[in-house]
Short mmCIF file of N, CA and C in Angstrom, two decimals:
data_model
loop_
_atom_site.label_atom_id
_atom_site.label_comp_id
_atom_site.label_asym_id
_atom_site.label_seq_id
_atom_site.Cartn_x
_atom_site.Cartn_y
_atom_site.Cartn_z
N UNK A 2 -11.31 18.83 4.65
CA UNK A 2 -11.01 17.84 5.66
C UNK A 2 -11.39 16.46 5.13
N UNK A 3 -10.38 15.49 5.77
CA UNK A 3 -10.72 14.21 5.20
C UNK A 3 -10.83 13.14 6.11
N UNK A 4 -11.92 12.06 6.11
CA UNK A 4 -11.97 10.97 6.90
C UNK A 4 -11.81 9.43 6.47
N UNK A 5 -11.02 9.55 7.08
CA UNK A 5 -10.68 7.59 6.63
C UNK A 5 -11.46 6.45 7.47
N UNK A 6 -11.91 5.53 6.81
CA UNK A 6 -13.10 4.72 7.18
C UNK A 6 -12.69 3.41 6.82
N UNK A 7 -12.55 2.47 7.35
CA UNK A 7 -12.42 1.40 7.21
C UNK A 7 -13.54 0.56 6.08
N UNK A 8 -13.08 -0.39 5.17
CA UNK A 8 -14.11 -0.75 4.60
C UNK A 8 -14.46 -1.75 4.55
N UNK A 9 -15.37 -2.74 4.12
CA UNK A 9 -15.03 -4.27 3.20
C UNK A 9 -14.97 -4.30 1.75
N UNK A 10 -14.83 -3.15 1.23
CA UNK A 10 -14.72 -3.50 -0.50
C UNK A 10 -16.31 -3.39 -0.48
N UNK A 11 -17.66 -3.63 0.60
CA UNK A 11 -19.07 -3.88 -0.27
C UNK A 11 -19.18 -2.49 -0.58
N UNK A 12 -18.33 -1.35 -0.42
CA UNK A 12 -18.89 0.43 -1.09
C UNK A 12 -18.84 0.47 -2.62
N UNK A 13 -19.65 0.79 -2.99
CA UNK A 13 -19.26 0.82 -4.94
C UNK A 13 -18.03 1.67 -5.17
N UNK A 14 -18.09 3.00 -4.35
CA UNK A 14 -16.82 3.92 -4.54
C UNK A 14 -15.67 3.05 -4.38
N UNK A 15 -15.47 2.21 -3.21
CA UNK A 15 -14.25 1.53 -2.80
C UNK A 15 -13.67 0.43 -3.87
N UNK A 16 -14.72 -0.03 -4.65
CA UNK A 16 -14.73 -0.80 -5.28
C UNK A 16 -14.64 -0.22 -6.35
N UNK A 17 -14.72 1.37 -7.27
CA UNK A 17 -14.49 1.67 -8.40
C UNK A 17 -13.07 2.15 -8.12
N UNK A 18 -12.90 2.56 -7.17
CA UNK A 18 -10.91 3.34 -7.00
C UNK A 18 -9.79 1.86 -6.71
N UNK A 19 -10.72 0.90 -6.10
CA UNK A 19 -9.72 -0.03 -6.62
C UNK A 19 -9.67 -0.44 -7.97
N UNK A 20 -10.44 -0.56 -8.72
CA UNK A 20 -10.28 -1.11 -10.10
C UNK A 20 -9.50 0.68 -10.89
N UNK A 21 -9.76 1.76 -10.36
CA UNK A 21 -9.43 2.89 -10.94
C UNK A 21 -7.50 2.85 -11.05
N UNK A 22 -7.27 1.92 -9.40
CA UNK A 22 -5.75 1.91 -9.25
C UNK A 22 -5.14 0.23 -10.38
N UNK A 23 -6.47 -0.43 -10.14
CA UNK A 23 -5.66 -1.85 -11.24
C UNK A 23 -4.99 -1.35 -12.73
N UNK A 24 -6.30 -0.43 -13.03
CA UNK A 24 -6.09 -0.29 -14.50
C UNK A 24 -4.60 0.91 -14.82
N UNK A 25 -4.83 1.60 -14.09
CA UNK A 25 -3.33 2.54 -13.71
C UNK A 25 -2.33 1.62 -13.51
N UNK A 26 -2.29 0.74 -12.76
CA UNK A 26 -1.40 -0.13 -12.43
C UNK A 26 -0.55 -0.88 -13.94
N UNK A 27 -1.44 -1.30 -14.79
CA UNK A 27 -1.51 -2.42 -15.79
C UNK A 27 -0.78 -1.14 -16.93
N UNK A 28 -1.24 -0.04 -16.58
CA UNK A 28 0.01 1.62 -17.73
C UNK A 28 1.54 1.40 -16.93
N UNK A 29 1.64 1.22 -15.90
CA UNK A 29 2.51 1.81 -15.27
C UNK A 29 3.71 0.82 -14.73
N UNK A 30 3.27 -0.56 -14.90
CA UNK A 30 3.82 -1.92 -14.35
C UNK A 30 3.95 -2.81 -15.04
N UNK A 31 5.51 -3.73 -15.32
CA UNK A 31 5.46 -4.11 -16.45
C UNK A 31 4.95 -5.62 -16.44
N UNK A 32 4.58 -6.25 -17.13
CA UNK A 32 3.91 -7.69 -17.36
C UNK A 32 4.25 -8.42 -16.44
N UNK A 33 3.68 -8.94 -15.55
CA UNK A 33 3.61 -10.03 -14.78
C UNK A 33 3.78 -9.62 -13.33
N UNK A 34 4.46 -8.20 -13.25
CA UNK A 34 4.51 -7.55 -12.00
C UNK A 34 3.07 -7.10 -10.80
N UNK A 35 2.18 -7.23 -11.53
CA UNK A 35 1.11 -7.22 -10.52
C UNK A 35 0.37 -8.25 -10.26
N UNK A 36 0.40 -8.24 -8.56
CA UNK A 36 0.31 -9.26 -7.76
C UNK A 36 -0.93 -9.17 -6.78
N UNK A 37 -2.23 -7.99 -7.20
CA UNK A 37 -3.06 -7.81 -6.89
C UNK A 37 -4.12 -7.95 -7.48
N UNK A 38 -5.60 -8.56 -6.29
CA UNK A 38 -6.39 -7.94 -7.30
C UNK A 38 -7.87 -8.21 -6.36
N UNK A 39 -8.86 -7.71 -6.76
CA UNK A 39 -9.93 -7.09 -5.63
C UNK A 39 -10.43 -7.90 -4.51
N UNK A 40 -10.38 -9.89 -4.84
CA UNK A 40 -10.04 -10.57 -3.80
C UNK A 40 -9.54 -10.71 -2.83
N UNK A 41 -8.27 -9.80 -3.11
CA UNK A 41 -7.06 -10.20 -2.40
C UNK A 41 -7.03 -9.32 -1.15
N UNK A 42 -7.87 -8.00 -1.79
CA UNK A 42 -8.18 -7.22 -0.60
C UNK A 42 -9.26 -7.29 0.12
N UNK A 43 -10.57 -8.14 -0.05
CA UNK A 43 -11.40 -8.24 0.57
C UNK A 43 -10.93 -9.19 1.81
N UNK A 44 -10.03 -10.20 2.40
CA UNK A 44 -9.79 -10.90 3.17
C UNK A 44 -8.39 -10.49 3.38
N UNK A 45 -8.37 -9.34 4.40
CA UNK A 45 -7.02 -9.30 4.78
C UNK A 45 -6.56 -10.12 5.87
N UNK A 46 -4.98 -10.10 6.21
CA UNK A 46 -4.43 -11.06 6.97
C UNK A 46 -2.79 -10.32 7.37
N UNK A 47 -2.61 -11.50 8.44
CA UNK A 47 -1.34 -10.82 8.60
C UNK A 47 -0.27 -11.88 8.55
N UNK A 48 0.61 -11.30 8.04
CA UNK A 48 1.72 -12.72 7.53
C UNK A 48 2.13 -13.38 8.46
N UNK A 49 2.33 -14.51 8.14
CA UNK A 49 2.48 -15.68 9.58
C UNK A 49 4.00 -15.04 10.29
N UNK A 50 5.13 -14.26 10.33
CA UNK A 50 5.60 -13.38 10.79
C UNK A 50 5.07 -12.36 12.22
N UNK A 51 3.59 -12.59 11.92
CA UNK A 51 3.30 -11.09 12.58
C UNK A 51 3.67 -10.00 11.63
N UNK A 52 3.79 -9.53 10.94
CA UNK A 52 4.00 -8.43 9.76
C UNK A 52 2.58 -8.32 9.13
N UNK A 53 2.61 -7.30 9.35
CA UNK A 53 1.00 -6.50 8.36
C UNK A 53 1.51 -6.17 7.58
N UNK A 54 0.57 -6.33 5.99
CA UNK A 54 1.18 -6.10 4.95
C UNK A 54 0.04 -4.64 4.32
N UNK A 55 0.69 -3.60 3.70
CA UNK A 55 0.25 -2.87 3.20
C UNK A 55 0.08 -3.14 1.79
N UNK A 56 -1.40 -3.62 1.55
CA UNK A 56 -1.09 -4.18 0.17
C UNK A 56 -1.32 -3.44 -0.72
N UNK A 57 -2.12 -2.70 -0.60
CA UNK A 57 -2.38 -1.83 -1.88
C UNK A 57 -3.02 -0.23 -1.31
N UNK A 58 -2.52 0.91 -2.25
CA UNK A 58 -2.78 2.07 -1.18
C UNK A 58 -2.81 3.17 -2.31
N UNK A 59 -3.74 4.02 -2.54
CA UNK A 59 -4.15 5.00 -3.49
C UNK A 59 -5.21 5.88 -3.40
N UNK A 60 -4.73 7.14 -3.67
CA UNK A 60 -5.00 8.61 -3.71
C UNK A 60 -5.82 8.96 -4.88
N UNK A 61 -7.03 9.19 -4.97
CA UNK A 61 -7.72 9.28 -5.98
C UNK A 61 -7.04 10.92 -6.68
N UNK A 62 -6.78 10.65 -7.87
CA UNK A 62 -6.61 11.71 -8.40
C UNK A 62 -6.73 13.40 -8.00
N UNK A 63 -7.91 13.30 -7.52
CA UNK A 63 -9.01 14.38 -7.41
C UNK A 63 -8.28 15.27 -5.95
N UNK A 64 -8.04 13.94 -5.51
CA UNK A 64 -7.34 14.29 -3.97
C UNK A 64 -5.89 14.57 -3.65
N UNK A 65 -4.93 14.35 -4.96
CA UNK A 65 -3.33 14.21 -4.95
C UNK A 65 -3.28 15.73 -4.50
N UNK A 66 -1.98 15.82 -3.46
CA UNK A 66 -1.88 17.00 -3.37
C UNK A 66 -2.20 17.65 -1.99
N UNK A 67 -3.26 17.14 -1.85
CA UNK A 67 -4.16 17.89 -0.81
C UNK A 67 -4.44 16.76 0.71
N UNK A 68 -3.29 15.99 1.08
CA UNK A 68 -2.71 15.04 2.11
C UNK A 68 -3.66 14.23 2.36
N UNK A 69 -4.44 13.99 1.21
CA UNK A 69 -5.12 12.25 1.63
C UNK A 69 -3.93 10.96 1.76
N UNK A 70 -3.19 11.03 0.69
CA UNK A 70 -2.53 10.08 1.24
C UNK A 70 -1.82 9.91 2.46
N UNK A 71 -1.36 11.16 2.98
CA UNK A 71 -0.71 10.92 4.19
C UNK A 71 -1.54 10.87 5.36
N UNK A 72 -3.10 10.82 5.49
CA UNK A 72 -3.97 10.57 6.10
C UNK A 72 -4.69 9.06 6.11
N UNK A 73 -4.13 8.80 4.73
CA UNK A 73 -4.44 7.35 5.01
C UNK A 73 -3.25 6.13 5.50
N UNK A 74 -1.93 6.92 4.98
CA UNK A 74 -0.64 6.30 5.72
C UNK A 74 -0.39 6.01 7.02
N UNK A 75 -0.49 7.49 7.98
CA UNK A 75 -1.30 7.46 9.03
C UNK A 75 -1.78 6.79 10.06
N UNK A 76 -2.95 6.29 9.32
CA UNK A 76 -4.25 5.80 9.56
C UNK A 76 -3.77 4.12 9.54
N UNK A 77 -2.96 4.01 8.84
CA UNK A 77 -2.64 2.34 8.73
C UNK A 77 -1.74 2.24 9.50
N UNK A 78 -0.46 3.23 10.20
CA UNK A 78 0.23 3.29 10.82
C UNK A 78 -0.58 2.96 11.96
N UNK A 79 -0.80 4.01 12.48
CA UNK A 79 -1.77 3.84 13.33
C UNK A 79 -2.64 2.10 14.51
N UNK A 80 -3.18 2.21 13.20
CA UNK A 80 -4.04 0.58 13.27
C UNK A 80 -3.22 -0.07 13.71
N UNK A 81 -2.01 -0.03 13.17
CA UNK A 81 -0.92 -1.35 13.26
C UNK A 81 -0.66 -1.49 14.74
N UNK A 82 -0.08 -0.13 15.05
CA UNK A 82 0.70 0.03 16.54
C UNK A 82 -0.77 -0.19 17.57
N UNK A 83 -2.02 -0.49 17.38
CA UNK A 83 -2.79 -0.27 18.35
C UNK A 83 -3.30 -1.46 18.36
N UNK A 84 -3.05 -2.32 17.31
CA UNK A 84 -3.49 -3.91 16.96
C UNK A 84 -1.81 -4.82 17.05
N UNK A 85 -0.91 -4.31 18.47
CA UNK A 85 0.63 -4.96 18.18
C UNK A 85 1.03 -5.67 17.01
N UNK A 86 0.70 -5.06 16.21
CA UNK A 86 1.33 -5.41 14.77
C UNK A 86 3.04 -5.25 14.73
N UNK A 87 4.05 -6.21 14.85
CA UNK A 87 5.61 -5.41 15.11
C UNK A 87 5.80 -4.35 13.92
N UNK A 88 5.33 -4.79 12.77
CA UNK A 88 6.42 -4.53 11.74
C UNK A 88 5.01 -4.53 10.19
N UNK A 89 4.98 -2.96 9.71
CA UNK A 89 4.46 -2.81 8.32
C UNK A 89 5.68 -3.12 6.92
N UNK A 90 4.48 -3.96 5.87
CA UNK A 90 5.92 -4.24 4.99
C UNK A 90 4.57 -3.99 3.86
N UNK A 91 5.29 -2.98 2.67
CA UNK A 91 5.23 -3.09 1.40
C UNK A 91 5.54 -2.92 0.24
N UNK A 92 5.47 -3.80 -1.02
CA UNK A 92 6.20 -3.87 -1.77
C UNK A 92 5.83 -2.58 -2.86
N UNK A 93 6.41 -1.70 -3.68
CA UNK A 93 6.64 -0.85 -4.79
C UNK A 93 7.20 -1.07 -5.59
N UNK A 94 6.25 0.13 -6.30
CA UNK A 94 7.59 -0.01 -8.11
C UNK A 94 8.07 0.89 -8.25
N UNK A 95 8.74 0.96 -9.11
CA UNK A 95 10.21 2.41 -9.68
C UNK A 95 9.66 2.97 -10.59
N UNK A 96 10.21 3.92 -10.91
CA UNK A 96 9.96 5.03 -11.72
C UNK A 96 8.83 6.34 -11.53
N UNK A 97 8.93 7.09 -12.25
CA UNK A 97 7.58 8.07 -12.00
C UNK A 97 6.59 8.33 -11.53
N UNK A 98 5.92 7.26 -12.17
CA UNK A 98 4.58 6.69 -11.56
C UNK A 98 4.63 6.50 -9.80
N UNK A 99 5.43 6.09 -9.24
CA UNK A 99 5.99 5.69 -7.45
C UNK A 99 6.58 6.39 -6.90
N UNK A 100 7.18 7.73 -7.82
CA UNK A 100 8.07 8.76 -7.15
C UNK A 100 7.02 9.11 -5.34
N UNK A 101 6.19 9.89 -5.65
CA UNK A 101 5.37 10.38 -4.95
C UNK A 101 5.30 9.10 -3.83
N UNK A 102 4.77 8.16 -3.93
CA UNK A 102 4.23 6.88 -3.14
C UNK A 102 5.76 6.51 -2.24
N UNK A 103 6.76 6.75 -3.07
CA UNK A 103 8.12 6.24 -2.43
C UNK A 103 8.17 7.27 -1.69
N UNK A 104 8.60 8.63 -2.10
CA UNK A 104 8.94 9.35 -0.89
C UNK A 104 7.77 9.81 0.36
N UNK A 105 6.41 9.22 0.79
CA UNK A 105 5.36 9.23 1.25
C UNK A 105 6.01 8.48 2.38
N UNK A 106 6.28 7.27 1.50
CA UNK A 106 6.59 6.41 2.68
C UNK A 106 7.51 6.33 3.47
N UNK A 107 8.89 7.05 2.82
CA UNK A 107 10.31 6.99 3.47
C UNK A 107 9.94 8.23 4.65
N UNK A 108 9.37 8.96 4.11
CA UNK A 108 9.10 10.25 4.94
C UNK A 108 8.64 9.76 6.80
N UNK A 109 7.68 8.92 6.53
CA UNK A 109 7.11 8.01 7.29
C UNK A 109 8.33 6.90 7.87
N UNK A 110 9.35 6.81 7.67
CA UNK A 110 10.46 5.77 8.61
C UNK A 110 10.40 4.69 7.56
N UNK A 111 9.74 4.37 6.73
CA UNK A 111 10.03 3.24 5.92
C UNK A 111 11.02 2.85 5.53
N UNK A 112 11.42 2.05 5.68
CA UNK A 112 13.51 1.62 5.32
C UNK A 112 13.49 0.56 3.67
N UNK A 113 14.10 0.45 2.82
CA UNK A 113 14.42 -0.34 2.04
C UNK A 113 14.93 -1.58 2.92
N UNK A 114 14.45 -2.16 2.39
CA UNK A 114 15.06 -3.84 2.58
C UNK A 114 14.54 -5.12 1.55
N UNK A 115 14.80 -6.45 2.23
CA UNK A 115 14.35 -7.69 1.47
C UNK A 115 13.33 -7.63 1.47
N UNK A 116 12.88 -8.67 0.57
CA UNK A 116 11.73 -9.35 -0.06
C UNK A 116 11.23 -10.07 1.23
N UNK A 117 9.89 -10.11 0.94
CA UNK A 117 9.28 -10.97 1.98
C UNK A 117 7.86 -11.74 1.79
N UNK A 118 7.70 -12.69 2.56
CA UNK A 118 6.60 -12.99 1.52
C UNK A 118 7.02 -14.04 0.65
N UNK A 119 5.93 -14.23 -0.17
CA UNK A 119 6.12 -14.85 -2.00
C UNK A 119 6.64 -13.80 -2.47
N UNK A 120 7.21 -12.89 -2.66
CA UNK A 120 7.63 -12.00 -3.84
C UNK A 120 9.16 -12.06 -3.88
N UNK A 121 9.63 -11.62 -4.68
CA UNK A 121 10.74 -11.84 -5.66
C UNK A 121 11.54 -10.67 -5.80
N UNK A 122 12.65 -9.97 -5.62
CA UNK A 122 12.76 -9.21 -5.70
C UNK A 122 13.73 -8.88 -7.51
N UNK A 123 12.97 -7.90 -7.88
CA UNK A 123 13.23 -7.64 -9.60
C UNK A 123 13.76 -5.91 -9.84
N UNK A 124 14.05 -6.18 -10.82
CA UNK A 124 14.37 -4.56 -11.38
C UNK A 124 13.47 -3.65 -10.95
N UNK A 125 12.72 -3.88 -11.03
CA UNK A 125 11.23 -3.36 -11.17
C UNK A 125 10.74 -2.52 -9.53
N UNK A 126 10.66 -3.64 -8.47
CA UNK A 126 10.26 -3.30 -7.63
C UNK A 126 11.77 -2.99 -6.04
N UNK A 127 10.22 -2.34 -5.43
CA UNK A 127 11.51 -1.79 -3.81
C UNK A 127 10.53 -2.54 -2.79
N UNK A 128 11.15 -3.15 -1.71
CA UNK A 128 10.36 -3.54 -0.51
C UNK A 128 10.57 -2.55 0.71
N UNK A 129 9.37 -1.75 1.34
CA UNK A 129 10.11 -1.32 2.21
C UNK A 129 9.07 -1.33 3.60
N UNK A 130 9.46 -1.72 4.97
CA UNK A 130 9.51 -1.59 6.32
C UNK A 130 9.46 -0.63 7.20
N UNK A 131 8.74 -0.92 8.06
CA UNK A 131 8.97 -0.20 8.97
C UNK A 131 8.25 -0.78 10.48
N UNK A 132 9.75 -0.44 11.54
CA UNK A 132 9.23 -1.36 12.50
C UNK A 132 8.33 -0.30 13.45
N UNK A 133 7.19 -1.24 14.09
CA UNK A 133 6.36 -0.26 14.95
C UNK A 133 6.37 -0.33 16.56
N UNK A 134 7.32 -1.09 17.01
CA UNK A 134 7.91 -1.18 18.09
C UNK A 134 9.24 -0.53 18.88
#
């Protein structure tokens, strides 16, 4: 069984699986494509939209498989609709590495669409939505 806990980044664990997902990130994403980084998650926000952004989201190894991620998908779902959040938006990448993460999310109502935000839309990446209203 698994419990999801809200954090601030001050947990050392929280703070080694994010740097565990940067450095994965930096194999898997090509130059200039990452737009994160441990700042960025300590002060979250919601886009002047009203849109909550899912910025960064990862399954420790140990756990693939065994529905942490979809407990933490969930869990952000969740938050959103209980904090009138209209609308979750986040951006992905292609290939292998995102197979899993993409179909997580579509599974979940997530729709492809535009860019939003500062970001750009490239070969590389998918934006995808989902409204919670």
């Amino acid at each position: 069984m698994f419990n999801v806990i809200e954090d601030d980044l001050a947990n050392t664990q929280s703070r080694d699986l994010v740097a565990f997902h940067l450095a994965g990130m930096n194999e898997s994403v090509p130059p200039g494509a990452i737009f994160l980084s441990l700042s960025d998650l300590e002060h979250p926000e919601i886009l002047p939209d009203g849109t909550g952004e899912i910025k960064s989201m990862r399954t420790h190894p140990d756990l693939s498989g065994h529905g942490a991620g979809t407990l933490i998908l969930r869990t952000i779902i969740d938050a959103g609709k209980k904090r009138d959040i209209p609308r979750l938006s986040l951006e992905t990448g292609s290939g292998s590495a995102f197979e899993a993460a993409f179909a997580l999310y579509t599974k979940y109502g997530f729709k492809k669409g535009p860019a939003y935000s500062t970001y750009e839309q490239t070969d590389f990446n998918h934006f995808l939505h989902l409204d919670l209203r």
